[in-house]
XYZ file of C-alpha atoms in Angstrom:
239
model
C 22.251 -34.184 36.470
C 20.252 -36.867 34.649
C 22.256 -39.787 33.318
C 22.553 -40.131 29.569
C 22.333 -42.930 27.069
C 25.779 -44.582 26.862
C 25.017 -46.182 23.493
C 26.193 -44.207 20.470
C 23.884 -43.087 17.672
C 25.797 -42.961 14.342
C 25.863 -39.520 12.722
C 26.269 -40.904 9.216
C 22.975 -40.930 7.286
C 21.567 -44.364 6.519
C 23.693 -46.150 9.117
C 21.815 -48.682 11.236
C 21.045 -47.431 14.754
C 22.014 -50.081 17.320
C 19.032 -51.635 19.086
C 20.718 -50.846 22.406
C 19.916 -47.151 21.915
C 16.181 -47.814 21.915
C 16.432 -50.440 24.642
C 18.282 -48.177 27.049
C 15.905 -45.248 26.490
C 12.785 -47.360 26.953
C 14.232 -48.889 30.119
C 15.199 -45.459 31.436
C 11.675 -44.115 30.858
C 10.224 -47.082 32.744
C 12.694 -46.733 35.596
C 12.081 -43.037 36.262
C 8.286 -43.349 36.099
C 7.640 -46.439 38.253
C 9.015 -45.957 41.787
C 10.242 -47.143 44.114
C 11.904 -50.261 42.699
C 13.722 -50.961 39.440
C 11.118 -52.405 37.042
C 11.443 -55.942 35.764
C 12.938 -56.324 32.300
C 10.286 -57.387 29.775
C 10.593 -60.612 27.834
C 12.043 -59.727 24.435
C 13.519 -61.677 21.547
C 16.631 -59.561 21.189
C 18.992 -60.068 24.157
C 20.933 -56.896 23.320
C 17.732 -54.849 23.604
C 16.880 -56.603 26.878
C 20.318 -56.010 28.399
C 20.235 -52.328 27.431
C 16.668 -52.005 28.769
C 17.763 -53.374 32.140
C 20.729 -51.005 32.204
C 18.491 -48.038 31.378
C 15.940 -49.016 34.031
C 18.629 -48.908 36.726
C 19.724 -45.461 35.535
C 16.138 -44.192 35.434
C 15.424 -45.471 38.922
C 18.562 -43.787 40.230
C 17.578 -40.485 38.604
C 14.064 -40.801 39.970
C 15.435 -41.011 43.482
C 17.866 -38.110 43.043
C 16.351 -35.885 40.328
C 12.650 -36.574 40.894
C 10.128 -39.044 39.523
C 8.158 -38.470 36.330
C 4.703 -39.549 35.207
C 4.240 -41.502 31.960
C 0.820 -39.895 31.656
C 0.049 -40.617 27.997
C 1.388 -44.143 28.351
C -1.460 -44.950 30.755
C 0.731 -45.467 33.812
C -0.608 -44.609 37.253
C 0.618 -41.462 38.975
C 3.905 -42.224 40.787
C 3.538 -42.854 44.505
C 7.146 -42.954 45.694
C 6.545 -42.874 49.447
C 9.709 -44.132 51.080
C 11.700 -43.557 47.907
C 12.509 -39.871 48.081
C 9.191 -38.214 48.876
C 5.807 -37.847 47.185
C 5.290 -36.977 43.546
C 3.618 -33.573 43.589
C 2.947 -30.619 41.285
C 5.393 -27.742 41.159
C 5.162 -24.048 40.412
C 5.312 -23.764 36.628
C 7.193 -20.450 36.817
C 4.956 -19.061 34.091
C 3.337 -16.509 36.413
C 6.531 -15.332 38.095
C 6.694 -11.568 38.851
C 7.999 -9.672 35.879
C 7.738 -12.680 33.595
C 5.107 -10.919 31.527
C 2.906 -13.900 30.689
C -0.705 -12.898 30.069
C -1.983 -16.396 30.839
C 0.564 -17.418 33.475
C -1.950 -17.600 36.303
C -4.077 -20.062 34.357
C -1.111 -22.409 34.026
C 0.510 -21.911 37.429
C 0.993 -25.621 38.165
C 3.264 -28.107 36.426
C 3.646 -31.877 36.653
C 6.911 -33.551 35.666
C 6.123 -36.117 32.973
C 7.775 -38.043 30.176
C 6.841 -39.994 27.117
C 7.872 -40.498 23.515
C 4.260 -40.555 22.252
C 3.329 -36.874 22.748
C 6.833 -35.657 21.905
C 6.603 -37.414 18.550
C 3.694 -35.068 17.752
C 5.726 -32.042 18.857
C 8.647 -33.185 16.692
C 6.449 -33.773 13.644
C 4.996 -30.264 13.870
C 8.155 -28.405 14.836
C 10.630 -30.218 12.595
C 8.698 -31.933 9.776
C 10.600 -34.833 8.326
C 12.335 -35.687 11.583
C 11.685 -39.385 12.211
C 10.849 -39.973 15.851
C 10.252 -43.217 17.702
C 12.693 -46.047 18.386
C 14.066 -44.154 21.375
C 15.277 -41.223 19.262
C 12.426 -38.708 19.646
C 13.860 -36.731 22.556
C 17.298 -36.629 20.954
C 15.957 -35.335 17.615
C 13.670 -32.777 19.246
C 16.448 -31.370 21.418
C 18.704 -31.078 18.375
C 15.983 -29.329 16.341
C 15.393 -26.808 19.131
C 19.117 -26.123 19.451
C 19.495 -25.674 15.688
C 16.620 -23.152 15.607
C 17.564 -21.377 18.838
C 14.248 -22.264 20.522
C 14.249 -22.677 24.302
C 10.712 -23.995 24.846
C 7.758 -25.433 22.926
C 4.109 -25.627 23.987
C 1.441 -28.016 22.700
C -2.241 -27.756 23.752
C -3.527 -31.234 24.673
C -6.643 -32.790 26.122
C -6.183 -34.757 29.325
C -9.279 -36.933 29.186
C -9.018 -39.900 26.895
C -12.261 -41.240 25.477
C -10.517 -44.232 23.944
C -8.512 -44.736 20.802
C -9.922 -43.792 17.428
C -11.810 -46.599 15.699
C -9.676 -46.141 12.605
C -6.063 -45.077 12.631
C -5.447 -41.460 11.664
C -1.677 -41.588 11.562
C -1.531 -39.138 14.442
C -0.206 -41.011 17.498
C -1.999 -38.872 20.101
C -5.318 -38.878 18.239
C -5.077 -42.622 17.737
C -4.522 -43.044 21.479
C -7.721 -41.061 22.183
C -6.321 -37.587 22.897
C -6.867 -34.261 21.189
C -4.012 -31.877 20.569
C -3.563 -28.471 19.021
C -0.682 -26.668 17.358
C 2.878 -26.357 18.638
C 3.876 -22.807 19.589
C 7.078 -21.252 20.891
C 5.483 -19.308 23.770
C 2.828 -19.911 26.390
C 0.853 -16.849 25.330
C 0.589 -18.164 21.772
C -0.500 -21.657 22.830
C -2.732 -20.784 25.800
C -5.849 -19.560 23.939
C -6.228 -22.867 22.081
C -6.054 -24.928 25.289
C -8.425 -22.587 27.132
C -10.892 -22.596 24.219
C -10.896 -26.391 24.242
C -12.200 -26.247 27.813
C -14.605 -23.315 27.506
C -15.959 -23.619 23.965
C -16.136 -27.392 23.732
C -17.098 -27.657 27.407
C -14.394 -30.237 28.068
C -13.367 -30.261 31.696
C -9.671 -31.007 31.347
C -6.965 -29.663 29.064
C -3.355 -28.604 29.472
C -0.259 -27.324 27.801
C 2.590 -29.710 27.238
C 5.784 -27.710 27.792
C 8.973 -29.092 26.299
C 12.390 -27.686 27.160
C 15.811 -28.972 26.128
C 16.400 -32.348 27.751
C 19.226 -33.925 25.721
C 18.002 -37.338 24.535
C 15.398 -37.676 27.281
C 11.651 -37.659 26.672
C 11.012 -35.147 29.477
C 8.216 -32.568 29.464
C 5.891 -30.806 31.888
C 2.100 -30.799 31.879
C 0.562 -27.418 32.781
C -3.163 -28.069 33.338
C -5.733 -25.350 32.702
C -6.655 -23.871 36.105
C -4.594 -26.628 37.792
C -7.285 -29.253 37.076
C -5.423 -32.465 36.330
C -7.483 -35.674 36.060
C -6.293 -39.246 36.325
C -4.894 -40.565 33.067
C -7.585 -43.240 32.954
C -11.358 -42.990 32.743
C -12.081 -44.885 35.940
C -13.498 -42.671 38.658
C -14.187 -39.669 36.436
């Protein structure tokens, strides 16, 4: 089982969230997405943040070796290449086209890539639970809680996978500002699939996918299900 953030988030409204919460989560995300070694702690002004970051990075690296590595796709990181650290990072069967599952579009989204990142999940949170303040290492925690409160087991967000660069002027939408398109959050693949497929066929964009979020405690875990299994690099070079 994935390790969890040991730093407590106060339940009382308006109470300051310790900086260690954010530090640990950011370190964990770096550790599980950059095999094979534990990443170096960044230079920061707050030593408590730095210590928690280092602690989280060790936990993330350990989970990467035992639970599987994840790709910080929307963060711009290269695809994990963990040879010698537990095997290659490869796509998996999404399970959406399993016999008897009843998904009309399952075959189009048969492949899934294990990813993570607070950036795209902040968009999912804003659409699914308006008013929930993401960021600062709390996005995954708030999204998991919102899903549990509403009895939702999975969320799907159509996204583009080819960044053309950040918007010239900020839009307030974190994915758009990073250069990615996204659609509307839905609670089933069949509801979300047509928007992702139309983005490829109507707009004649080569790459698009569904971001699939399932309960992951405080972690920023999600899967990318590319349309027709076409997944590009997360950078423009070579395309």
